XYZ file of C-alpha atoms in Angstrom:
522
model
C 0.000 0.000 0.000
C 1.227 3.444 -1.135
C 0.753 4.681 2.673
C 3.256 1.870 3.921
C 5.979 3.173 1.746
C 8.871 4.545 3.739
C 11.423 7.318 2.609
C 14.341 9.257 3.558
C 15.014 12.672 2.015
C 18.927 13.609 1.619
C 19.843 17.360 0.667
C 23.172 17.094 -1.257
C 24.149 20.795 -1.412
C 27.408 21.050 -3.389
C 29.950 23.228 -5.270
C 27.708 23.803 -8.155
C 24.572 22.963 -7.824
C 21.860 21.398 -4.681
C 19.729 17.960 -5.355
C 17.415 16.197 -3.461
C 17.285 12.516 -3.285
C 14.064 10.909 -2.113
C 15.179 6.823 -1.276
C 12.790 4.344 -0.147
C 13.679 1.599 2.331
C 15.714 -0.177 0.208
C 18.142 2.815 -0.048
C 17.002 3.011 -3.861
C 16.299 6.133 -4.818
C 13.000 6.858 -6.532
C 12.971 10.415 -7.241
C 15.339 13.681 -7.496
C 16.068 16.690 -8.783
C 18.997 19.135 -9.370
C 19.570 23.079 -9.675
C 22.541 24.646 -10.689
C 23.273 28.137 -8.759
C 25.860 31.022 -9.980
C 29.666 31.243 -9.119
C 30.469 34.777 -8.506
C 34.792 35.258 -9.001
C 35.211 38.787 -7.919
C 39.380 38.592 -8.536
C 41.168 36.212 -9.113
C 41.531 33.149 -7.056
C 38.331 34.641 -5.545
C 34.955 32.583 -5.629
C 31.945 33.259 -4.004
C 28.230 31.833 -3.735
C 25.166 33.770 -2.541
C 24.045 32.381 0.407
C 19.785 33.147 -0.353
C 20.434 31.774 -3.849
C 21.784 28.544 -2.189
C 18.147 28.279 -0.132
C 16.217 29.093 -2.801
C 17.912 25.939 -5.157
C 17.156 23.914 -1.965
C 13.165 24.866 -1.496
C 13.086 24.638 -5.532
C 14.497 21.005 -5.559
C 12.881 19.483 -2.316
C 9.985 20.401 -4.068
C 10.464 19.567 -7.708
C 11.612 15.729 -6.456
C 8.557 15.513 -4.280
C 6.396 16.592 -7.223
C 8.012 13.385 -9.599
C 7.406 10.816 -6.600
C 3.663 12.069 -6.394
C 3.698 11.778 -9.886
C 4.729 8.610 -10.058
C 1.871 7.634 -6.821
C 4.225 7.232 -4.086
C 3.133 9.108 -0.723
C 6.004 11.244 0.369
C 4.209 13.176 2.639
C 2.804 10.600 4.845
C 5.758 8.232 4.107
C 8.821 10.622 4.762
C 10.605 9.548 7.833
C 13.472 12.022 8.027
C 15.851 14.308 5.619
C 19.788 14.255 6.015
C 21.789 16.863 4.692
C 25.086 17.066 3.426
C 26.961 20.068 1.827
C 30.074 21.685 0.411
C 32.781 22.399 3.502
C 34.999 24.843 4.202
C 32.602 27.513 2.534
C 31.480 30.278 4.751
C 29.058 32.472 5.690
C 28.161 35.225 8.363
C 24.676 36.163 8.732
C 22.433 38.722 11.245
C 20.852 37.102 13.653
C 18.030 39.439 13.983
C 17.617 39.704 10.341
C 18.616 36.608 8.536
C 20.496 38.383 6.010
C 23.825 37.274 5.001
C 26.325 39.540 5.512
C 28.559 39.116 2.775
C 28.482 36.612 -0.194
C 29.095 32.615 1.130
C 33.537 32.513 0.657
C 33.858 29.733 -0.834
C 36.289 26.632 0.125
C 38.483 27.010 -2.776
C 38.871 30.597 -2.636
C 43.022 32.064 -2.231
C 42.321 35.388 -0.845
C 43.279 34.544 2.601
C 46.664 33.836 1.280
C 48.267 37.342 3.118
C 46.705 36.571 6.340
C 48.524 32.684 5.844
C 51.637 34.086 5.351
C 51.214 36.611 8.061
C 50.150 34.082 10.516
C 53.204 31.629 9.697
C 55.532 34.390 10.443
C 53.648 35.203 13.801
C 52.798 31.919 15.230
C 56.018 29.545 16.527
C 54.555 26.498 15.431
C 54.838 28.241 11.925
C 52.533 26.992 9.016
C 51.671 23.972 11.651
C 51.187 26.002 14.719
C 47.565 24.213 14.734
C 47.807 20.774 13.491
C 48.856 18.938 16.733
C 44.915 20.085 18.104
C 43.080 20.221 14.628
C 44.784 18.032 12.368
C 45.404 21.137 9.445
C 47.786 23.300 8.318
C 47.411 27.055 7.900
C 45.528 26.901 4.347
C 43.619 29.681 2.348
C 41.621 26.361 2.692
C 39.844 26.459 5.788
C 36.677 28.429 7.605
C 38.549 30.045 9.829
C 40.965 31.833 7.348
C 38.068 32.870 5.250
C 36.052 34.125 8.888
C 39.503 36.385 9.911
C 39.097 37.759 5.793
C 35.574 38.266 6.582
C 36.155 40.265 9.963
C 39.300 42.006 9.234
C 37.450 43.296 5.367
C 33.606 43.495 6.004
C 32.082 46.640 7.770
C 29.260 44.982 8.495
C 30.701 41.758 9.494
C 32.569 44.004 12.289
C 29.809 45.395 13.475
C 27.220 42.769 13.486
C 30.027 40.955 15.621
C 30.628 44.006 17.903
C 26.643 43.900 18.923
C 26.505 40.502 19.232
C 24.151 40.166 15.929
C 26.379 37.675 13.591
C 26.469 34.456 13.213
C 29.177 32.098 11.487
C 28.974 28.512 10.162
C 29.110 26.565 7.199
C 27.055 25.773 4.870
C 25.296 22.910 6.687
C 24.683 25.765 9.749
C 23.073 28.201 7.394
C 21.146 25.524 5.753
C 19.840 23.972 9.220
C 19.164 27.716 11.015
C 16.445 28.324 7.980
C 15.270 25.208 7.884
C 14.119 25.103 11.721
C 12.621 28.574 11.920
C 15.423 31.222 10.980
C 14.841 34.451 13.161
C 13.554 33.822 16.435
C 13.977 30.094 16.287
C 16.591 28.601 13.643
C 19.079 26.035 15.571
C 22.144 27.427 14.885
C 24.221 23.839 15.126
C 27.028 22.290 12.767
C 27.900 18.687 12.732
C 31.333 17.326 13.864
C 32.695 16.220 10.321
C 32.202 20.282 8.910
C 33.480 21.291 12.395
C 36.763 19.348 11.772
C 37.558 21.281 8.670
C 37.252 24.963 10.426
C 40.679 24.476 12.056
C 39.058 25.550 15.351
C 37.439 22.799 16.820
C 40.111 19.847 18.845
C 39.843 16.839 17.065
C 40.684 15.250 20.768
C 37.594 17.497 22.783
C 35.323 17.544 20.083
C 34.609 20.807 20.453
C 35.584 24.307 19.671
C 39.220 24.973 20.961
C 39.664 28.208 23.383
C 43.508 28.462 22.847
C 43.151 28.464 18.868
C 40.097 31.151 19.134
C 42.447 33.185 21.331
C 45.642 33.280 19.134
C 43.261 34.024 16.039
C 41.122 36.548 18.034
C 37.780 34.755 17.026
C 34.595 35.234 19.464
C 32.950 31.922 20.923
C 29.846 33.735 20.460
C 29.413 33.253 17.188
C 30.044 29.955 16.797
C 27.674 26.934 16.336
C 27.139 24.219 18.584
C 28.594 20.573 17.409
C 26.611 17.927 17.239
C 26.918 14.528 15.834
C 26.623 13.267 12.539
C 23.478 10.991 12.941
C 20.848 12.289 15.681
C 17.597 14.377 15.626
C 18.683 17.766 15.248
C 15.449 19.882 14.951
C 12.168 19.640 12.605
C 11.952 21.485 9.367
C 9.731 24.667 9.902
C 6.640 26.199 8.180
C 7.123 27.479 5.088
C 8.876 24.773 3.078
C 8.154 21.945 0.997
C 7.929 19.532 3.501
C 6.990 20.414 7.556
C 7.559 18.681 10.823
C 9.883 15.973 9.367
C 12.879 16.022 11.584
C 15.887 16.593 10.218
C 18.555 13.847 11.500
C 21.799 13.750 9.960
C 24.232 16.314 9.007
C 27.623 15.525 7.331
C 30.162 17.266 5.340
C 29.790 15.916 1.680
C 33.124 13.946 1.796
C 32.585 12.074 5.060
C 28.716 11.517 3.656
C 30.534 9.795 0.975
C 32.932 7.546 3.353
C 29.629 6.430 4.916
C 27.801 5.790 1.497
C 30.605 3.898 0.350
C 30.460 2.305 4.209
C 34.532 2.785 3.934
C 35.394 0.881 7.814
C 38.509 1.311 9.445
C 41.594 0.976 6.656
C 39.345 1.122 3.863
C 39.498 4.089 1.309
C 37.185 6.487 -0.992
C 38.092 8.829 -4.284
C 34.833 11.163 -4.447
C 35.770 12.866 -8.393
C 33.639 16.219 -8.214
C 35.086 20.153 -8.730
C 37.716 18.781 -6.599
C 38.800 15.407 -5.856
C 38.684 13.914 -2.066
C 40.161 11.182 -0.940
C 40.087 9.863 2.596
C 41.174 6.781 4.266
C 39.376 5.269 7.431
C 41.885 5.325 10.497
C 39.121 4.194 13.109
C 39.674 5.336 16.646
C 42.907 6.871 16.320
C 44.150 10.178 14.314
C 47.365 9.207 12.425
C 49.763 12.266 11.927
C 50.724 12.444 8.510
C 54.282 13.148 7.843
C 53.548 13.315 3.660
C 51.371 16.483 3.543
C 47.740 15.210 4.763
C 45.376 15.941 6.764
C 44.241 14.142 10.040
C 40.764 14.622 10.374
C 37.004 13.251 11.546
C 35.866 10.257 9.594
C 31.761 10.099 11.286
C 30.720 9.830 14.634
C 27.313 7.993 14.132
C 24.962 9.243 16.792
C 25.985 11.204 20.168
C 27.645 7.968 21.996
C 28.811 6.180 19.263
C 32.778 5.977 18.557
C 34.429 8.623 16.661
C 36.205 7.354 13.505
C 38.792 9.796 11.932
C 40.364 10.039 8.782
C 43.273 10.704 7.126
C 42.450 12.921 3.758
C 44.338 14.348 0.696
C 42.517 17.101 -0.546
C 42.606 18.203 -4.685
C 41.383 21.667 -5.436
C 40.588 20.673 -9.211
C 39.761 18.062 -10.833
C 36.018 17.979 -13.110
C 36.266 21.749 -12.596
C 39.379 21.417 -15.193
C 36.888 19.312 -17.318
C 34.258 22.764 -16.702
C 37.106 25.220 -17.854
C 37.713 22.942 -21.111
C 33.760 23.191 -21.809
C 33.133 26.896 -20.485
C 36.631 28.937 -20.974
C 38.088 27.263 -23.969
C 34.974 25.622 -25.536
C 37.332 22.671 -26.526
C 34.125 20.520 -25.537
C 30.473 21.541 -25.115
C 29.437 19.232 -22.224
C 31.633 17.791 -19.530
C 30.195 14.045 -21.025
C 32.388 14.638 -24.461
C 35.850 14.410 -23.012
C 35.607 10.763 -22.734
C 34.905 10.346 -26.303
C 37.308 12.998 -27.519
C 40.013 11.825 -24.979
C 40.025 7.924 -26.814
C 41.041 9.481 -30.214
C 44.504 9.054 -29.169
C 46.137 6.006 -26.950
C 48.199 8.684 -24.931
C 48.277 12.336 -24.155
C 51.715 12.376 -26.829
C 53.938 13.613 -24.042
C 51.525 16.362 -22.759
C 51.013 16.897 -18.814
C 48.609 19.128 -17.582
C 48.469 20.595 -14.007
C 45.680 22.002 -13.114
C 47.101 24.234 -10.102
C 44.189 27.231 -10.770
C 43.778 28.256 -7.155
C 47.167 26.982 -5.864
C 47.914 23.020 -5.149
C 46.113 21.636 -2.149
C 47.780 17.970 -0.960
C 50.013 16.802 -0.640
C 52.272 19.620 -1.754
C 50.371 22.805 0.046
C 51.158 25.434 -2.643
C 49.124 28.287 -2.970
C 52.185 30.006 -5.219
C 51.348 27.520 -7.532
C 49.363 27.954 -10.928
C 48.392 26.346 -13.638
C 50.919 24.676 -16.574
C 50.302 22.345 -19.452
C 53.890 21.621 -20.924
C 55.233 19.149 -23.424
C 53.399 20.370 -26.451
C 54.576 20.387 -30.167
C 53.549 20.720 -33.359
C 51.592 16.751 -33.215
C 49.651 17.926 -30.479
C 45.957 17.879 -30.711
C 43.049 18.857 -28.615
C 42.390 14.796 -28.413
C 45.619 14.558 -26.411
C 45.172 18.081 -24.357
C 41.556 16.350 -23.208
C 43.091 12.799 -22.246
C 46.019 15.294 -20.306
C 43.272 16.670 -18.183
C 41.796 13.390 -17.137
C 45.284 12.209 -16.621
C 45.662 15.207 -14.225
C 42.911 14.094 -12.202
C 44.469 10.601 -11.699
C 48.042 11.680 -11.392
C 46.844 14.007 -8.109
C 45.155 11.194 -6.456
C 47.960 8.818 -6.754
C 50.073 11.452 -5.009
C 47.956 11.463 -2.278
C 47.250 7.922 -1.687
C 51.190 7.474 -2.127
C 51.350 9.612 0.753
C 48.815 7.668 2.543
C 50.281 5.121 1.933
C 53.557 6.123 4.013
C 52.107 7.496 6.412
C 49.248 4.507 7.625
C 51.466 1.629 6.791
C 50.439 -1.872 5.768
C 48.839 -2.132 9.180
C 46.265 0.615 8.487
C 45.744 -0.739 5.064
C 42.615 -3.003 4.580
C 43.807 -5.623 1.726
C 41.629 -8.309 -0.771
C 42.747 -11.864 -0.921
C 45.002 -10.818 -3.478
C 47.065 -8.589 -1.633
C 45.109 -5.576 -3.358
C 44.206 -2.263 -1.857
C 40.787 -1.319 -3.642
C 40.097 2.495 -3.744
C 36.145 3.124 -3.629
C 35.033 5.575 -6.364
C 32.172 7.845 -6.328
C 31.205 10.980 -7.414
C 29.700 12.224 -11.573
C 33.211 11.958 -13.203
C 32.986 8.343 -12.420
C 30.745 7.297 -15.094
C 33.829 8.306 -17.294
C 35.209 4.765 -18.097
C 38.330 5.624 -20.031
C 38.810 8.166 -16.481
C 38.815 4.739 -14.520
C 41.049 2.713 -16.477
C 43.350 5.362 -16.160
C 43.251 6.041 -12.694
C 43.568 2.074 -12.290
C 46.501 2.150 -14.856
C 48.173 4.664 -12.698
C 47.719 3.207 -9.108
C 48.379 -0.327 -10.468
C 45.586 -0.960 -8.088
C 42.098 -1.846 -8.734
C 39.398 0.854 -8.675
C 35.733 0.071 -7.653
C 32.605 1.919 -8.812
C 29.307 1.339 -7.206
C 26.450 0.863 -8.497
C 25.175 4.217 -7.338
C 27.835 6.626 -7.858
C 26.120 9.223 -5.820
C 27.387 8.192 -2.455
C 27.497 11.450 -0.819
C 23.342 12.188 -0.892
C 23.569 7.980 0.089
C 25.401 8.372 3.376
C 23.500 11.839 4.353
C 20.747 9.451 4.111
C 21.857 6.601 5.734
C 22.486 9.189 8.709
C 18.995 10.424 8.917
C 18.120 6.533 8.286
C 20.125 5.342 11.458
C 19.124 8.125 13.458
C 15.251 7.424 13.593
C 15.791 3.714 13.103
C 15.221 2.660 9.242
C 18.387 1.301 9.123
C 21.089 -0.174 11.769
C 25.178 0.185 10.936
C 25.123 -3.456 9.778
C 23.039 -2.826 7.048
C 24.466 0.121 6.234
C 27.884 -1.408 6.249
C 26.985 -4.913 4.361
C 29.207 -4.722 1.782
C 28.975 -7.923 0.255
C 25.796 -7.588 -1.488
C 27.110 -3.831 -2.747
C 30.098 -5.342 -3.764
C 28.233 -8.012 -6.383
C 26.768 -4.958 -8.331
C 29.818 -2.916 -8.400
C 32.121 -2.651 -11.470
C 35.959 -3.004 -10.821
C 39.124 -1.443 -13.120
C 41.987 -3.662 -13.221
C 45.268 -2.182 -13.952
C 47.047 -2.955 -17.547
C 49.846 -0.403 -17.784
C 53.296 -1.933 -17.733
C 54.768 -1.214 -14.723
C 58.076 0.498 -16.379
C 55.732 2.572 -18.081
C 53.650 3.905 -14.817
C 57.189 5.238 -13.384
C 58.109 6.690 -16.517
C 54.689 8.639 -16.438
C 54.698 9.705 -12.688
C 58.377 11.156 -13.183
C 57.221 13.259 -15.958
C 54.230 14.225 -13.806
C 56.184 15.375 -10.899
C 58.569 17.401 -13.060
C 55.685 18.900 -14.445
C 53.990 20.261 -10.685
C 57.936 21.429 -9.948
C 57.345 23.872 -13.154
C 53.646 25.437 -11.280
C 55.816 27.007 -8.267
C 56.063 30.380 -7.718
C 54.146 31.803 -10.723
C 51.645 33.257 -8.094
C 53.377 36.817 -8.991
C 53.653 36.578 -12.977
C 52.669 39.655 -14.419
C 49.418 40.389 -15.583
């Protein structure tokens, strides 16, 4: 009977564009939709989002995906259970309090401007670039909230003032999301979960909570902060005024720890999510490893207020399908992002080419924000064919650097292995459906690559939160992986192995030539 159905809703706000999943008990998904929303670039290396536009896509797509399961006779209304959210970290936003109103554009996560107030604080602080990383597990990075917060109260009038009379309020995306949700003025929850937390460089990765000596040696005020919660709980019900009313929001996670839990990555297992960027993070349970090989220690999930924190080692990559965007939108080379596969296969190699896509600096696990953008090794025989192959090889090149480096710094202990000996890297994210992409990232790792059936992982494990937390689903479903295993589709490597180190030594001359060009003359 339609009225026995049973469905979890999962926000998945991202980079580019918000969707809403609608998944029935079975974790299938039966209906979505997706909205696009503007990126502002002021400067450059500046990139910004408007915070109300980022609502609006949200109310437009719960909506639109609840229209196409009515449609199609299922009873969302009286069969939605909860709605999980997941979003795009590191992006920021300071709002009134009395108001609403942002006040200033959303800063977001790959935005450089911060890169003065880095420098300045490495030259302050004695601990240097890693003053913070023994409490927080991250360098000082143009990357993180609070760099793009000190921008924000150091450059915005009213940013300074709303914080002077006590009117502003910071979070993440997830925090401005949630405050509307629940009421907004007067009675939004103003809450972030642990995994966005970890990635603000001001909460203690031991405490779980917000960090007093870091907020004093940046000069940040507790009071605007959000409380932490957990990543799978009952944080508040969604207001009047939306789509959908009463149904209780219950899990909140930062979109690449959503997609650890969608691709239920345990402890030692590993995930690739391919989307603007590229994220890859490996499962170190109930202990944070230090990385010695330019990573980043950080929160895995914590699934439910009592339940065991697992952490995470992660290599972040500022660009990877947003080099497959610049190809389609700044060179026209392609005219959707879904061409380069074709165009890439009219040639068996890039013909010597490497491309580094170092736009906005070089995130893991070389931390250079000097660094710009190259492609080198081009003659006369070079073609647009082997130019598009070069920029999906750049994708894979970047995470074999950083799984290299987890590699050395986890060990074979912290390794999960197959029978074979093999360490399997879980891939998710839209680039995936690119097979000649996975072959090649396969071909480079000399590792095999798995692809779920559902590449969309990240809405998945927002949902499985919500799921857990009002008791659709318990962890061992979630974390079955045998029966997700038998529908998944697995890249074996065939590149001579002479030939892979032959290709990753011309790769790594090739990032030596994107240092220091910060400064070039315009």
């Amino acid at each position: 009977m339609p009225g026995e159905e049973v469905f979890i809703g999962s926000i998945d706000q991202g980079t580019t564009s918000t969707r809403f999943i609608i998944y029935d008990r079975s974790a299938k998904p039966i209906a979505s939709h997706q909205l696009e929303f503007t990126q502002f670039y002021p400067q450059a290396g500046w990139v910004e989002h408007d915070p109300n536009e980022i609502l609006e896509s949200v109310r437009v797509c719960i909506s639109k995906a609840i229209d196409k399961a009515t449609a199609e006779g299922h009873n969302v209304h009286g069969g939605l259970k909860a709605i999980g959210l997941t979003n795009q970290r590191e992006t920021t936003v300071v709002w009134s309090k009395s108001t609403g109103r942002p006040l200033y554009n959303a800063v977001v996560w790959m935005d450089i401007r911060t890169s003065p107030i880095c420098r300045k604080l490495e030259q302050e602080l004695p601990g240097g670039r890693t003053h913070f990383v023994d409490t927080c597990g991250l360098p000082i990075s143009t990357y993180f909230s609070a760099l793009k917060l000190l921008w924000l109260l150091e450059n915005v009038d009213a940013v300074k003032e709303a914080v002077k009379s006590g009117d502003a309020l910071f979070g993440t995306i997830d925090t401005w999301l949630i405050w509307n949700l629940t009421g907004g003025v007067g009675n939004g929850l103003h809450v972030t979960d642990i995994s966005n937390a970890s990635r603000t460089m001001l909460m203690n990765l031991k405490t779980l909570d917000w960090d007093k000596p870091t907020l004093d040696a940046l000069g940040i005020p507790s009071g605007i902060l959000p409380k932490i919660i957990s990543n799978s709980e009952i944080i508040g019900n969604i207001t009047e005024g939306w789509p959908i009313t009463g149904i209780p929001i219950a899990g909140c996670l930062g979109d690449q720890h959503a997609a650890m839990l969608g691709q239920a990555c345990r402890k030692g297992e590993a995930k690739s999510t391919y989307g603007t960027g590229a994220f890859i993070l490996l499962n170190t349970g109930e202990e944070t490893i230090k990385s010695n090989h330019g990573l980043l220690s950080t929160l895995a999930y914590k699934l439910g207020p009592k339940a065991p924190t697992n952490y995470a080692l992660e290599g972040s990559i500022a660009i990877a399908g947003a080099a497959v965007q610049w190809l389609r939108d700044s060179l026209g080379i392609i005219s959707s992002a879904s061409e380069i596969e074709e165009l890439a296969s009219k040639v068996d190699s890039t013909g010597g080419v490497y491309f580094v896509p170092a736009f906005n600096g070089l995130f893991a696990p070389w931390w250079r924000d000097d660094a710009r953008g190259v492609c080198i090794g081009i003659t006369r025989f070079t073609n647009k064919s082997h130019i598009a192959r070069a920029v999906l090889e750049s994708m894979c090149f970047q995470v074999k650097d950083v799984l290299d480096s987890m590699h050395k710094d986890a060990g074979d202990t912290g390794e999960t292995k197959n029978e074979k000996g093999e360490f399997l890297l879980r891939v998710d994210g839209g680039a995936t459906v690119n097979n000649l992409l996975m072959q090649i990232q396969a071909d480079l790792l000399g590792n095999p690559v798995v692809r779920p059936a559902d590449i969309e992982t990240t809405a998945l494990g927002a949902a499985y939160a919500a799921g857990l937390a009002v008791g659709i689903w318990t962890e061992d479903e979630i974390f079955s992986a045998g029966e997700k295993m038998k529908k998944a589709t697995t890249f074996q490597p065939v590149l001579e192995e002479g030939l892979r180190k032959k290709k990753v030594e011309s790769w790594c001359k090739a990032v030596s030539r994107t240092f220091d060009l910060a400064d070039l003359s315009l």
